Amino acid sequence: MQLWLGASGSSSGCVLQNVLNFFSGVRYETNSLDFKVRVDGTVYAAHHVQMPSKQLILMVTQRDRSIAIGASLPTLPSVSVESNDTLLPWRQHQSANGLRRQKRDWVIPPINVPENSRGPFPQQLVRIRSDKDKEIHIRYSITGVGADQPPMEVFSIDPVSGRMYVTRPMDREERASYHLRAHAVDMNGNKVENPIDLYIYVIDMNDNRPEFINQVYNGSVDEGSKPGTYVMTVTANDADDSTTANGMVRYRIVTQTPQSPSQNMFTINSETGDIVTVAAGLDREKVQQYIVIVQATDMEGNLNYGLSNTATAIITVTDVNDNPPEFTTSTYSGEVPENRVEVVVANLTVMDRDQPHSPNWNAIYRIISGDPSGHFTIRTDPVTNEGMVTVVKAVDYEMNRAFMLTVMVSNQAPLASGIQMSFQSTAGVTISVTDVNEAPYFPTNHKLIRLEEGVPTGTVLTTFSAVDPDRFMQQAVRYSKLSDPANWLNINATNGQITTAAVLDRESDYIKNNVYEATFLAADNGIPPASGTGTLQIYLIDINDNAPELLPKEAQICEKPNLNVINITAADADIDPNVGPFVFELPSVPSAVRKNWTITRLNGDYAQLSLRIMYLEAGVYDVPIIVTDSGNPPLYNTSVIKVKVCPCDENGDCTTIGAVAAAGLGTGAIIAILICIIILLTMVLLFVVWMKRREKERHTKQLLIDPEDDVRDNILKYDEEGGGEEDQDYDLSQLQQPETMDHVLNKTPGVRRVDERPIGAEPQYPIRPVIPHPGDIGDFINEGLRAADNDPTAPPYDSLLVFDYEGSAPGTRTDDYLNDWGPRFKKLADMYGGGEED
């Protein structure tokens, strides 16, 4: 209930009686700290109160009854007391000595304005006045949000009277309070009083329905849950004041679908919106989902005065493992060929009423007995949930012809409390094994034998035989070679005896780590035939059958003895103990070897060769050296090293001349070679100079030919036809023969024949640069073309450019000049040169 209280100035202990007496016996509360309500309904001021306006609105709440009293109840009484609405926030006091003493500004209590007021507007709220207005003219103004800040002009004030108005209806949900400041200035704008804070509160009305956060809520609860099990929470918000009944929301369940096994399976907490189970009997296998309509009502759930809204709660009954899996039959059977793996022998079908493809439904199969060696496993088909009995370890018909398995099925998730396994969760599986033709096999594979290399051809090494596992089949096994890289071995086709077909050499490239490896095939005569392979490894023991060799084969040394020596080493294809230490020595024949050379052993594998004499002529010498290994018996070899003896520089390196001399050439031959090299270089230099000079002359030469290069008497064939005389712009004067050169030079311009080089100034043709730039070639050609086009002396002088010349004037043409052209043009002169007509 809202009360409009009116008072004059301030009041303390002021009582408004008989306002709420008809609610005797209940407890009341107000939304103001300045006023309280007694149990008899009397409203009184709790302390000294300065009334901001002639009306003050209070909200009174009745707590001991089920309804809330609000402004929307027209039958409730209200109090409106007319009073003086003037506020004097700037109160002046005069002291005894006549001086004015400024006291502290008053704190103006909040001004309460109900929302959604219908006016009329502007509606006066309060009048603000300074007691100085008796002395001077004062203008009042307000500032703040709602006055001069957005939203603008919600409140206004009469600058002369100080009356403050609200200009339009208020909406508490848009803005619940306003903070303004009141100002008092004189006519010149000078501050008369300090600004006063005004607080305006918008009183809430129940004008908003509760709104659910979601229109559809999804929750779940396990089947078989006990009453009181939490399911979900729905929430609705009311934009009205939550401290009043306008914003206090209460919940209730309107309907439940389906109403099985009870129409009230769930209940809701009216204040929190928590939905819990209220009855037992939830069974997912019967009802998988419930649809519950929930209603939210404000005014603390009062359906007569409150506003309501609804939402849908979808409650899914989740599955628990309360149904054990059961085999559809008690026995299963299957068949598998021997020696096959990853073969499905039998499919085991089960039934489970729990939710498909969940841990409560997914089956796990185990073999309890009948397979001690682990030949089988049972895998679960993820789609059908069937158990696939699969062979993971090959079975042998000769060992087991049948298997009797006992299997058990369970779920991934354990059974719910109180649920026992069914006797139908176990079954028997009979598996028969069929016989197939198995391949022979070599019992010892890989087989290793040891023997010395070099055994003679035809030596029996071993017998490499295979075993046929088919004991119940009478079959013959035959042998053949599958891989023999060096073709050293033979095998007996019937008994598998291995003999040598060639001498086995440990130093062969086919030997890896002293082992030779060959593969053999054993095949039976079954249907279809089967075969197996076996590998024979032969470890060859080394014998001393390779003499040592010396390295390097070539070397060089200075012609005079110094620190320059030749280091040599021995290499032996055999292995220990048939290798070093080696013995190095020089042969006694020829005698010059020991006379000129000496050899010094450094260790078991290395030695040094050096000059014995003080000087040895440059050249290439073959130095024989005998090297002997430590085998039993030892082997030796005489190796020849080609040693180049040459003159050396101070660093002990062979000079260029010395290297040539060491190649076996005498001093005369060396000098002749050097002279030839010098002559060849001179010729190359002269040729380069000549080419340079010719290039320079070619660049300085005119673009066109000189007169002495004239080739007028040559007959040139141009297998090409032009576009006709009309397409060619030629000077016809070039065809006329001048009588004398002076006459030519002095003759007026006209048609004339020129077959000799005219005398006159020649234009300057461009000179091509010695080192042309790629872009200069085109410029050079264009400049030469322009010079040739403007050169009257340019050949060919006797070129007949045009053939339709008719003479200088009509009727005066004469061709007598053809007689002057010589014997080559005699026939032409006879035809056109003034002779008698036929």
PDB file of C-alpha atoms in Angstrom, residues 190-334:
ATOM      1  CA  ASN A 190      26.330  35.635  -8.941  1.00  0.00           C
ATOM      2  CA  LYS A 191      25.923  32.744  -6.536  1.00  0.00           C
ATOM      3  CA  VAL A 192      23.649  33.592  -3.670  1.00  0.00           C
ATOM      4  CA  GLU A 193      23.492  30.207  -1.952  1.00  0.00           C
ATOM      5  CA  ASN A 194      25.574  27.055  -2.088  1.00  0.00           C
ATOM      6  CA  PRO A 195      24.152  24.313  -4.358  1.00  0.00           C
ATOM      7  CA  ILE A 196      21.805  21.883  -2.597  1.00  0.00           C
ATOM      8  CA  ASP A 197      21.637  18.138  -3.448  1.00  0.00           C
ATOM      9  CA  LEU A 198      18.212  16.795  -4.353  1.00  0.00           C
ATOM     10  CA  TYR A 199      17.615  13.035  -4.480  1.00  0.00           C
ATOM     11  CA  ILE A 200      14.559  11.821  -6.360  1.00  0.00           C
ATOM     12  CA  TYR A 201      13.495   8.185  -6.057  1.00  0.00           C
ATOM     13  CA  VAL A 202      11.045   6.522  -8.452  1.00  0.00           C
ATOM     14  CA  ILE A 203       8.527   4.428  -6.540  1.00  0.00           C
ATOM     15  CA  ASP A 204       8.032   0.987  -8.091  1.00  0.00           C
ATOM     16  CA  MET A 205       4.701  -0.250  -9.438  1.00  0.00           C
ATOM     17  CA  ASN A 206       3.946  -3.826 -10.451  1.00  0.00           C
ATOM     18  CA  ASP A 207       4.177  -3.265 -14.192  1.00  0.00           C
ATOM     19  CA  ASN A 208       6.514  -6.104 -15.254  1.00  0.00           C
ATOM     20  CA  ARG A 209       5.843  -9.790 -15.568  1.00  0.00           C
ATOM     21  CA  PRO A 210       8.444 -12.317 -14.452  1.00  0.00           C
ATOM     22  CA  GLU A 211      10.611 -13.424 -17.364  1.00  0.00           C
ATOM     23  CA  PHE A 212      12.286 -16.819 -17.464  1.00  0.00           C
ATOM     24  CA  ILE A 213      15.926 -16.815 -18.463  1.00  0.00           C
ATOM     25  CA  ASN A 214      15.144 -19.641 -20.916  1.00  0.00           C
ATOM     26  CA  GLN A 215      11.852 -20.661 -22.384  1.00  0.00           C
ATOM     27  CA  VAL A 216      12.936 -24.297 -22.386  1.00  0.00           C
ATOM     28  CA  TYR A 217      15.010 -25.898 -19.631  1.00  0.00           C
ATOM     29  CA  ASN A 218      16.620 -29.296 -19.988  1.00  0.00           C
ATOM     30  CA  GLY A 219      17.375 -31.495 -17.019  1.00  0.00           C
ATOM     31  CA  SER A 220      17.887 -35.137 -16.232  1.00  0.00           C
ATOM     32  CA  VAL A 221      17.418 -37.576 -13.410  1.00  0.00           C
ATOM     33  CA  ASP A 222      18.481 -41.200 -13.062  1.00  0.00           C
ATOM     34  CA  GLU A 223      15.821 -43.808 -13.304  1.00  0.00           C
ATOM     35  CA  GLY A 224      14.930 -45.356  -9.974  1.00  0.00           C
ATOM     36  CA  SER A 225      15.891 -42.171  -8.080  1.00  0.00           C
ATOM     37  CA  LYS A 226      14.489 -41.766  -4.611  1.00  0.00           C
ATOM     38  CA  PRO A 227      12.007 -38.995  -3.724  1.00  0.00           C
ATOM     39  CA  GLY A 228      13.736 -35.697  -3.024  1.00  0.00           C
ATOM     40  CA  THR A 229      16.403 -36.167  -5.718  1.00  0.00           C
ATOM     41  CA  TYR A 230      17.427 -32.857  -7.254  1.00  0.00           C
ATOM     42  CA  VAL A 231      16.629 -32.553 -10.973  1.00  0.00           C
ATOM     43  CA  MET A 232      17.158 -28.981 -12.159  1.00  0.00           C
ATOM     44  CA  THR A 233      16.571 -25.289 -11.391  1.00  0.00           C
ATOM     45  CA  VAL A 234      14.467 -22.821 -13.353  1.00  0.00           C
ATOM     46  CA  THR A 235      14.913 -19.086 -12.864  1.00  0.00           C
ATOM     47  CA  ALA A 236      12.668 -16.142 -13.683  1.00  0.00           C
ATOM     48  CA  ASN A 237      13.618 -12.496 -13.201  1.00  0.00           C
ATOM     49  CA  ASP A 238      11.207  -9.643 -12.505  1.00  0.00           C
ATOM     50  CA  ALA A 239      12.295  -6.150 -13.505  1.00  0.00           C
ATOM     51  CA  ASP A 240      10.267  -4.649 -10.646  1.00  0.00           C
ATOM     52  CA  ASP A 241      11.764  -3.846  -7.247  1.00  0.00           C
ATOM     53  CA  SER A 242      12.893  -7.122  -5.723  1.00  0.00           C
ATOM     54  CA  THR A 243      12.598  -5.658  -2.203  1.00  0.00           C
ATOM     55  CA  THR A 244       8.865  -5.286  -2.647  1.00  0.00           C
ATOM     56  CA  ALA A 245       6.172  -7.738  -3.487  1.00  0.00           C
ATOM     57  CA  ASN A 246       6.184  -6.391  -7.042  1.00  0.00           C
ATOM     58  CA  GLY A 247       9.459  -8.196  -7.692  1.00  0.00           C
ATOM     59  CA  MET A 248       9.077 -11.233  -5.444  1.00  0.00           C
ATOM     60  CA  VAL A 249       8.607 -14.274  -7.711  1.00  0.00           C
ATOM     61  CA  ARG A 250       7.134 -17.608  -6.705  1.00  0.00           C
ATOM     62  CA  TYR A 251       7.117 -20.834  -8.761  1.00  0.00           C
ATOM     63  CA  ARG A 252       4.652 -23.686  -9.172  1.00  0.00           C
ATOM     64  CA  ILE A 253       4.209 -26.672 -11.509  1.00  0.00           C
ATOM     65  CA  VAL A 254       1.156 -26.350 -13.737  1.00  0.00           C
ATOM     66  CA  THR A 255       1.168 -29.630 -15.672  1.00  0.00           C
ATOM     67  CA  GLN A 256       3.249 -32.803 -16.082  1.00  0.00           C
ATOM     68  CA  THR A 257       3.236 -34.961 -19.220  1.00  0.00           C
ATOM     69  CA  PRO A 258       2.943 -37.962 -19.152  1.00  0.00           C
ATOM     70  CA  GLN A 259       1.229 -38.528 -15.838  1.00  0.00           C
ATOM     71  CA  SER A 260       2.846 -41.921 -15.368  1.00  0.00           C
ATOM     72  CA  PRO A 261       3.308 -43.681 -13.047  1.00  0.00           C
ATOM     73  CA  SER A 262       1.924 -40.699 -11.058  1.00  0.00           C
ATOM     74  CA  GLN A 263       0.598 -37.282 -12.005  1.00  0.00           C
ATOM     75  CA  ASN A 264       2.850 -35.661  -9.417  1.00  0.00           C
ATOM     76  CA  MET A 265       6.303 -37.123 -10.023  1.00  0.00           C
ATOM     77  CA  PHE A 266       8.025 -33.772  -9.392  1.00  0.00           C
ATOM     78  CA  THR A 267       7.646 -30.724  -7.187  1.00  0.00           C
ATOM     79  CA  ILE A 268       9.268 -27.282  -7.286  1.00  0.00           C
ATOM     80  CA  ASN A 269      10.559 -25.019  -4.537  1.00  0.00           C
ATOM     81  CA  SER A 270       8.353 -21.936  -4.809  1.00  0.00           C
ATOM     82  CA  GLU A 271      11.146 -19.505  -3.945  1.00  0.00           C
ATOM     83  CA  THR A 272      14.303 -21.028  -5.469  1.00  0.00           C
ATOM     84  CA  GLY A 273      12.819 -22.804  -8.498  1.00  0.00           C
ATOM     85  CA  ASP A 274      14.541 -26.112  -7.673  1.00  0.00           C
ATOM     86  CA  ILE A 275      12.716 -29.096  -9.172  1.00  0.00           C
ATOM     87  CA  VAL A 276      13.047 -32.372  -7.245  1.00  0.00           C
ATOM     88  CA  THR A 277      11.404 -35.781  -7.431  1.00  0.00           C
ATOM     89  CA  VAL A 278       8.480 -36.302  -5.135  1.00  0.00           C
ATOM     90  CA  ALA A 279       7.505 -39.878  -5.983  1.00  0.00           C
ATOM     91  CA  ALA A 280       9.284 -43.145  -6.739  1.00  0.00           C
ATOM     92  CA  GLY A 281       8.915 -45.250  -9.879  1.00  0.00           C
ATOM     93  CA  LEU A 282      11.055 -43.517 -12.499  1.00  0.00           C
ATOM     94  CA  ASP A 283      11.828 -46.171 -15.151  1.00  0.00           C
ATOM     95  CA  ARG A 284      13.570 -45.189 -18.373  1.00  0.00           C
ATOM     96  CA  GLU A 285      12.450 -48.377 -20.087  1.00  0.00           C
ATOM     97  CA  LYS A 286       8.819 -47.176 -19.593  1.00  0.00           C
ATOM     98  CA  VAL A 287       8.999 -43.368 -19.687  1.00  0.00           C
ATOM     99  CA  GLN A 288      12.113 -41.754 -21.105  1.00  0.00           C
ATOM    100  CA  GLN A 289      11.092 -38.078 -20.842  1.00  0.00           C
ATOM    101  CA  TYR A 290       8.728 -35.793 -18.918  1.00  0.00           C
ATOM    102  CA  ILE A 291       7.526 -32.336 -19.999  1.00  0.00           C
ATOM    103  CA  VAL A 292       6.724 -30.061 -17.066  1.00  0.00           C
ATOM    104  CA  ILE A 293       5.104 -26.596 -17.424  1.00  0.00           C
ATOM    105  CA  VAL A 294       6.364 -24.230 -14.710  1.00  0.00           C
ATOM    106  CA  GLN A 295       4.654 -20.938 -13.823  1.00  0.00           C
ATOM    107  CA  ALA A 296       6.353 -17.936 -12.199  1.00  0.00           C
ATOM    108  CA  THR A 297       4.137 -15.284 -10.502  1.00  0.00           C
ATOM    109  CA  ASP A 298       5.179 -12.044  -8.799  1.00  0.00           C
ATOM    110  CA  MET A 299       3.397 -10.414  -5.810  1.00  0.00           C
ATOM    111  CA  GLU A 300       4.806 -13.380  -3.887  1.00  0.00           C
ATOM    112  CA  GLY A 301       2.776 -15.788  -5.965  1.00  0.00           C
ATOM    113  CA  ASN A 302      -0.643 -14.127  -5.477  1.00  0.00           C
ATOM    114  CA  LEU A 303      -2.561 -15.344  -8.510  1.00  0.00           C
ATOM    115  CA  ASN A 304      -5.288 -12.693  -8.035  1.00  0.00           C
ATOM    116  CA  TYR A 305      -3.015  -9.651  -8.190  1.00  0.00           C
ATOM    117  CA  GLY A 306       0.327 -10.944  -9.454  1.00  0.00           C
ATOM    118  CA  LEU A 307       1.590 -11.151 -13.026  1.00  0.00           C
ATOM    119  CA  SER A 308       2.612 -14.583 -14.339  1.00  0.00           C
ATOM    120  CA  ASN A 309       4.657 -16.270 -17.042  1.00  0.00           C
ATOM    121  CA  THR A 310       5.397 -19.878 -17.943  1.00  0.00           C
ATOM    122  CA  ALA A 311       8.338 -21.970 -19.191  1.00  0.00           C
ATOM    123  CA  THR A 312       8.853 -25.591 -20.209  1.00  0.00           C
ATOM    124  CA  ALA A 313      11.096 -27.989 -18.294  1.00  0.00           C
ATOM    125  CA  ILE A 314      12.085 -31.122 -20.220  1.00  0.00           C
ATOM    126  CA  ILE A 315      13.240 -33.799 -17.795  1.00  0.00           C
ATOM    127  CA  THR A 316      15.056 -36.769 -19.314  1.00  0.00           C
ATOM    128  CA  VAL A 317      15.145 -39.987 -17.350  1.00  0.00           C
ATOM    129  CA  THR A 318      18.716 -41.187 -17.713  1.00  0.00           C
ATOM    130  CA  ASP A 319      19.573 -44.825 -17.886  1.00  0.00           C
ATOM    131  CA  VAL A 320      21.231 -46.826 -15.134  1.00  0.00           C
ATOM    132  CA  ASN A 321      22.498 -50.354 -15.588  1.00  0.00           C
ATOM    133  CA  ASP A 322      19.530 -52.119 -14.098  1.00  0.00           C
ATOM    134  CA  ASN A 323      19.233 -54.737 -16.862  1.00  0.00           C
ATOM    135  CA  PRO A 324      22.074 -57.274 -17.242  1.00  0.00           C
ATOM    136  CA  PRO A 325      22.867 -58.506 -20.784  1.00  0.00           C
ATOM    137  CA  GLU A 326      21.571 -61.976 -21.659  1.00  0.00           C
ATOM    138  CA  PHE A 327      22.538 -64.405 -24.439  1.00  0.00           C
ATOM    139  CA  THR A 328      19.734 -65.163 -26.864  1.00  0.00           C
ATOM    140  CA  THR A 329      20.698 -68.854 -26.837  1.00  0.00           C
ATOM    141  CA  SER A 330      22.674 -71.076 -24.530  1.00  0.00           C
ATOM    142  CA  THR A 331      24.992 -72.664 -27.147  1.00  0.00           C
ATOM    143  CA  TYR A 332      26.834 -71.459 -30.233  1.00  0.00           C
ATOM    144  CA  SER A 333      29.038 -73.294 -32.771  1.00  0.00           C
ATOM    145  CA  GLY A 334      31.647 -72.482 -35.403  1.00  0.00           C
TER     146      GLY A 334
END
